[in-house]
Amino acid sequence: MNDPGLDAPIHDGAEAVEHEHAEEEEAEAENQAYLNPSRWWFAETAFPLLAGTFGPMATAFNVCALVENWRVSIPLDGTEEHGDDVKDPKWLVAINAVSLIFALVANMSLLLNMARRLSFTIAQPITIVGWYVSSFILMGLVAAATYDLPLPQGEDRALGQAYYYAIMAAALYFIIASLMVFTVFGAIKGHYAKEFQLSMSQRTLMLQTIFYMVYLLGGAAVFARIESWKFLDAVYWADFTLLTVGIGDYAPMTHLGRGLLFPYAILGIIILGLVIGSIRSLVLERGKNKLSARMLEKKRSRVVRRLTKGNGKIKLTPLSRGQHAPGSGKTERERREAEFNLMREIQQKAEQRRRYTDLVISGTTWMALWFIGAAIFEQAERNQSWTYFGSLYFAYTSLLTIGYGDYRLMSNSGKPFFVFWSLLAVPALTILISNMGDTVVKGLRDATIHLGEFTVLPGDASTKQRFEHIIAKATGGKIFAKGPIFEKPPGVLSEKTNDDEEKHDTAGGKPADFLADEEEEDELLEAKEARIRGDKLEEDIHYLHYLLVKEIRNVTKQLSQSPPKQYTYDEWAWFLRLMGEDEDASTSHRAPPAEGDPAEETKLQQGTTDDRNNDGAKWSWVGHRSPLMGEVEEAEWVLERLSAALEARLKEQNRIQRRREDGSSSEDAAPPSRESSKTLDVEQAEVAKDREKKGQGSKIE
């Protein structure tokens, strides 16, 4: 026997349970990815991007190794820069061309895979085998050219620039092919999907690199023809021109060459800026998030272990409603607030450490390029009797794109290495400067502001207050500590009209605000009408809808704030209350688990931990499920949960209305009392007036 009045509620309840389980499984996956960010992230994301960047570069070097002869003969009293080419054997040229074909196929396969035009299982074997074959072919040719191809008697022997380009191409092919082997291994082991999880900007990085290398070689071919240069000398010129180094040993001398330089240089610099911007975004954004996640988790786990041993001032065990912590006398809300403030402190320290770690890594990379590059330049230019200090000077002026031109490369090995070295050094310098902006430059700026406040630019605070503030900031609040400043909750609990927040409204501008206003007014009118009818339940439902819509609009305006919005504890408590959680009650609270417990981690992955009950997942502000722990910004997290709460409330309202329409509810709305009849008449008139203004009929029966 089927009861038509029960089908819809049962079906809706089943859908709600399935949706809830799906959200919980997705949250678990996000938590695990956040807790273990550095284990397979390099193999999944960083290695393919490195291959996509250096693959086209290696292929460009392979082209350079093919177009000119590998050997030169140096006349008596001559230099290798002005040596005469010795024609390569036909078999060397043919095999070199075969290596280039394999490399082109490998690059195209990777590009199609990143563009999702070719599957991972087909593209990766082609890419890896192609690069390995190209690498081994070039290695064999390099060995043959070094030992098995003698030069005519009575002449000095020297190797041309093409020979050194072949060495760099072979090394790059081997390295990036090995990186892709690790990527395929991780996918086979099931650590991530057999598909690149790359954003659109990350996928286009390889295409941008290809376009830049084609532009570099194409421009070199044109200027070599116009200025009667060798092609590889023109590549060297195009490189230091587009990188704005301007060494000066090669310069256009014809009117046509100088005229073409105008569009060629500016367009090339723009393309290079796009490539460097993409690399910088990859390193600073993706790398920053992963490094920050790891440092935050390590700092959090250390603090939790210390507090678990009883050495801290904060109690981690939740308290029942009305219960007070022994000794401190704190309620559950006060205990949770202390947890929240502790997590904020952990965030600040982890972020500060991350910034200086980024600075050390980028600074070390830049210094390595400087010192190692100088050592190689010294050996390459030994015929010019360069000292190591002179090489340091040349490398430094080139790294900073100064390019005085008093030191010039003349060897066939120095010029190809400069092309490769400069393509690494200039992006490295850009990343270093960006990291200095968050640390060194920021410190100098703050010091300048403080100096100005003490001297010629006094502010509103007294000298004593400014001095105490500086000491408190320098000592981490241990001396002259200030109490936390709590703002009012947003939206209906606050009347703030911050101009800075208003200008960040990117949610659609005035049309979005108009729609939100309309929805808020509708919900308020529905609540008033329900109150007039005496329907307390529907009145509460519509008023909650009004609050949710209002807060969703306010939070949406804060999505694009820079730096990202960080809410106070009172604001978080208000948001959680709208989502159905109460910071005063311990039903959804738990003590945070310490990281490093294999049993706990296994239970967390399997979903068998004791952090769940019939009401949902239990969590702590300093635990894994804390909204302050994820990669998602706080405003985005709040917006997603508020929207989900509004969706759930609307579904619940529909279920209630269907039950009433089907006659499954026997409760009728209570009529208004005689004492309040006059007040209700006034309210009914006001609602009718508001409906008339909006062009809608009154729903009051």
Short mmCIF file of N, CA and C in Angstrom, two decimals, residues 471-535:
data_model
loop_
_atom_site.label_atom_id
_atom_site.label_comp_id
_atom_site.label_asym_id
_atom_site.label_seq_id
_atom_site.Cartn_x
_atom_site.Cartn_y
_atom_site.Cartn_z
N ILE A 471 57.09 48.35 20.22
CA ILE A 471 57.70 47.34 21.10
C ILE A 471 56.82 46.08 21.13
N ALA A 472 55.50 46.28 21.22
CA ALA A 472 54.59 45.12 21.25
C ALA A 472 54.68 44.33 19.96
N LYS A 473 54.80 45.00 18.83
CA LYS A 473 54.90 44.31 17.54
C LYS A 473 56.22 43.59 17.40
N ALA A 474 57.30 44.21 17.89
CA ALA A 474 58.63 43.59 17.78
C ALA A 474 58.77 42.38 18.69
N THR A 475 58.10 42.40 19.84
CA THR A 475 58.23 41.29 20.81
C THR A 475 57.08 40.30 20.72
N GLY A 476 56.24 40.44 19.69
CA GLY A 476 55.13 39.51 19.56
C GLY A 476 54.08 39.65 20.64
N GLY A 477 53.95 40.81 21.22
CA GLY A 477 52.95 41.05 22.25
C GLY A 477 53.38 40.67 23.65
N LYS A 478 54.64 40.24 23.84
CA LYS A 478 55.10 39.88 25.18
C LYS A 478 55.29 41.12 26.05
N ILE A 479 55.63 42.24 25.43
CA ILE A 479 55.79 43.51 26.16
C ILE A 479 54.78 44.50 25.58
N PHE A 480 54.10 45.19 26.46
CA PHE A 480 53.05 46.15 26.07
C PHE A 480 52.01 45.45 25.19
N ALA A 481 51.58 44.29 25.61
CA ALA A 481 50.62 43.52 24.81
C ALA A 481 49.28 44.23 24.78
N LYS A 482 48.68 44.24 23.61
CA LYS A 482 47.36 44.83 23.46
C LYS A 482 46.32 43.74 23.38
N GLY A 483 45.17 44.02 23.97
CA GLY A 483 44.09 43.05 23.88
C GLY A 483 43.53 43.01 22.48
N PRO A 484 42.94 41.89 22.10
CA PRO A 484 42.39 41.77 20.76
C PRO A 484 41.23 42.74 20.54
N ILE A 485 41.18 43.29 19.36
CA ILE A 485 40.13 44.24 18.99
C ILE A 485 39.09 43.49 18.17
N PHE A 486 37.90 43.40 18.69
CA PHE A 486 36.86 42.65 18.01
C PHE A 486 35.92 43.63 17.32
N GLU A 487 35.64 43.34 16.05
CA GLU A 487 34.68 44.14 15.31
C GLU A 487 33.28 43.58 15.53
N LYS A 488 32.29 44.37 15.18
CA LYS A 488 30.92 43.89 15.27
C LYS A 488 30.66 42.88 14.16
N PRO A 489 29.72 41.97 14.39
CA PRO A 489 29.36 41.04 13.32
C PRO A 489 28.85 41.81 12.11
N PRO A 490 29.01 41.23 10.90
CA PRO A 490 28.61 41.96 9.70
C PRO A 490 27.10 41.99 9.53
N GLY A 491 26.67 42.72 8.50
CA GLY A 491 25.26 42.69 8.11
C GLY A 491 24.33 43.32 9.12
N VAL A 492 23.34 42.53 9.52
CA VAL A 492 22.27 43.08 10.35
C VAL A 492 22.75 43.46 11.74
N LEU A 493 23.90 42.94 12.18
CA LEU A 493 24.39 43.30 13.51
C LEU A 493 25.35 44.47 13.46
N SER A 494 25.53 45.03 12.30
CA SER A 494 26.47 46.14 12.18
C SER A 494 25.95 47.12 11.16
N GLU A 495 26.18 48.37 11.40
CA GLU A 495 25.73 49.41 10.49
C GLU A 495 26.90 50.01 9.73
N LYS A 496 28.01 49.23 9.58
CA LYS A 496 29.21 49.80 8.96
C LYS A 496 28.95 50.03 7.48
N THR A 497 29.50 51.12 6.98
CA THR A 497 29.45 51.46 5.56
C THR A 497 30.85 51.83 5.14
N ASN A 498 31.72 50.83 5.04
CA ASN A 498 33.11 51.05 4.70
C ASN A 498 33.24 51.27 3.20
N ASP A 499 33.77 52.42 2.83
CA ASP A 499 33.93 52.73 1.41
C ASP A 499 34.88 51.77 0.72
N ASP A 500 35.92 51.34 1.46
CA ASP A 500 36.88 50.41 0.88
C ASP A 500 36.22 49.09 0.52
N GLU A 501 35.26 48.65 1.36
CA GLU A 501 34.59 47.40 1.06
C GLU A 501 33.61 47.57 -0.09
N GLU A 502 32.99 48.76 -0.17
CA GLU A 502 32.01 48.98 -1.22
C GLU A 502 32.67 48.94 -2.60
N LYS A 503 33.90 49.47 -2.68
CA LYS A 503 34.55 49.52 -3.98
C LYS A 503 35.06 48.17 -4.44
N HIS A 504 35.04 47.18 -3.54
CA HIS A 504 35.46 45.84 -3.92
C HIS A 504 34.30 44.99 -4.40
N ASP A 505 33.12 45.58 -4.55
CA ASP A 505 31.95 44.81 -4.95
C ASP A 505 32.07 44.45 -6.42
N THR A 506 32.39 43.18 -6.68
CA THR A 506 32.51 42.70 -8.04
C THR A 506 31.49 41.62 -8.34
N ALA A 507 30.43 41.59 -7.58
CA ALA A 507 29.45 40.52 -7.75
C ALA A 507 28.39 40.86 -8.80
N GLY A 508 28.68 41.81 -9.65
CA GLY A 508 27.70 42.16 -10.66
C GLY A 508 27.26 43.60 -10.55
N GLY A 509 27.72 44.34 -9.56
CA GLY A 509 27.43 45.75 -9.46
C GLY A 509 26.01 46.02 -9.01
N LYS A 510 25.43 47.08 -9.52
CA LYS A 510 24.12 47.53 -9.08
C LYS A 510 23.00 46.54 -9.40
N PRO A 511 22.99 45.84 -10.53
CA PRO A 511 21.92 44.86 -10.75
C PRO A 511 21.88 43.78 -9.67
N ALA A 512 23.04 43.28 -9.24
CA ALA A 512 23.07 42.26 -8.19
C ALA A 512 22.54 42.82 -6.88
N ASP A 513 22.94 44.06 -6.56
CA ASP A 513 22.42 44.69 -5.35
C ASP A 513 20.90 44.87 -5.42
N PHE A 514 20.41 45.23 -6.61
CA PHE A 514 18.96 45.43 -6.76
C PHE A 514 18.22 44.12 -6.54
N LEU A 515 18.71 43.03 -7.12
CA LEU A 515 18.06 41.74 -6.94
C LEU A 515 18.10 41.30 -5.48
N ALA A 516 19.25 41.53 -4.82
CA ALA A 516 19.35 41.16 -3.41
C ALA A 516 18.38 41.98 -2.56
N ASP A 517 18.26 43.27 -2.86
CA ASP A 517 17.31 44.11 -2.13
C ASP A 517 15.88 43.60 -2.32
N GLU A 518 15.56 43.24 -3.57
CA GLU A 518 14.22 42.73 -3.84
C GLU A 518 13.95 41.45 -3.04
N GLU A 519 14.93 40.56 -3.02
CA GLU A 519 14.75 39.30 -2.30
C GLU A 519 14.62 39.54 -0.80
N GLU A 520 15.44 40.45 -0.26
CA GLU A 520 15.35 40.76 1.17
C GLU A 520 13.99 41.33 1.52
N GLU A 521 13.51 42.25 0.70
CA GLU A 521 12.20 42.85 0.97
C GLU A 521 11.09 41.81 0.89
N ASP A 522 11.20 40.89 -0.10
CA ASP A 522 10.18 39.85 -0.22
C ASP A 522 10.14 38.97 1.02
N GLU A 523 11.30 38.58 1.52
CA GLU A 523 11.34 37.71 2.69
C GLU A 523 10.79 38.42 3.93
N LEU A 524 11.09 39.71 4.08
CA LEU A 524 10.55 40.46 5.21
C LEU A 524 9.03 40.57 5.12
N LEU A 525 8.54 40.82 3.91
CA LEU A 525 7.09 40.90 3.74
C LEU A 525 6.44 39.55 4.04
N GLU A 526 7.07 38.46 3.58
CA GLU A 526 6.53 37.13 3.87
C GLU A 526 6.52 36.88 5.38
N ALA A 527 7.56 37.32 6.07
CA ALA A 527 7.61 37.13 7.52
C ALA A 527 6.50 37.91 8.22
N LYS A 528 6.26 39.15 7.76
CA LYS A 528 5.19 39.95 8.36
C LYS A 528 3.82 39.32 8.13
N GLU A 529 3.60 38.83 6.90
CA GLU A 529 2.31 38.21 6.60
C GLU A 529 2.10 36.95 7.43
N ALA A 530 3.18 36.17 7.61
CA ALA A 530 3.05 34.97 8.44
C ALA A 530 2.73 35.33 9.88
N ARG A 531 3.31 36.41 10.37
CA ARG A 531 3.03 36.85 11.75
C ARG A 531 1.58 37.28 11.89
N ILE A 532 1.07 37.97 10.86
CA ILE A 532 -0.32 38.41 10.90
C ILE A 532 -1.26 37.20 10.93
N ARG A 533 -0.88 36.16 10.16
CA ARG A 533 -1.71 34.95 10.15
C ARG A 533 -1.54 34.12 11.41
N GLY A 534 -0.53 34.48 12.23
CA GLY A 534 -0.27 33.72 13.45
C GLY A 534 0.57 32.48 13.21
N ASP A 535 1.23 32.39 12.04
CA ASP A 535 2.05 31.22 11.70
C ASP A 535 3.48 31.51 12.14
#
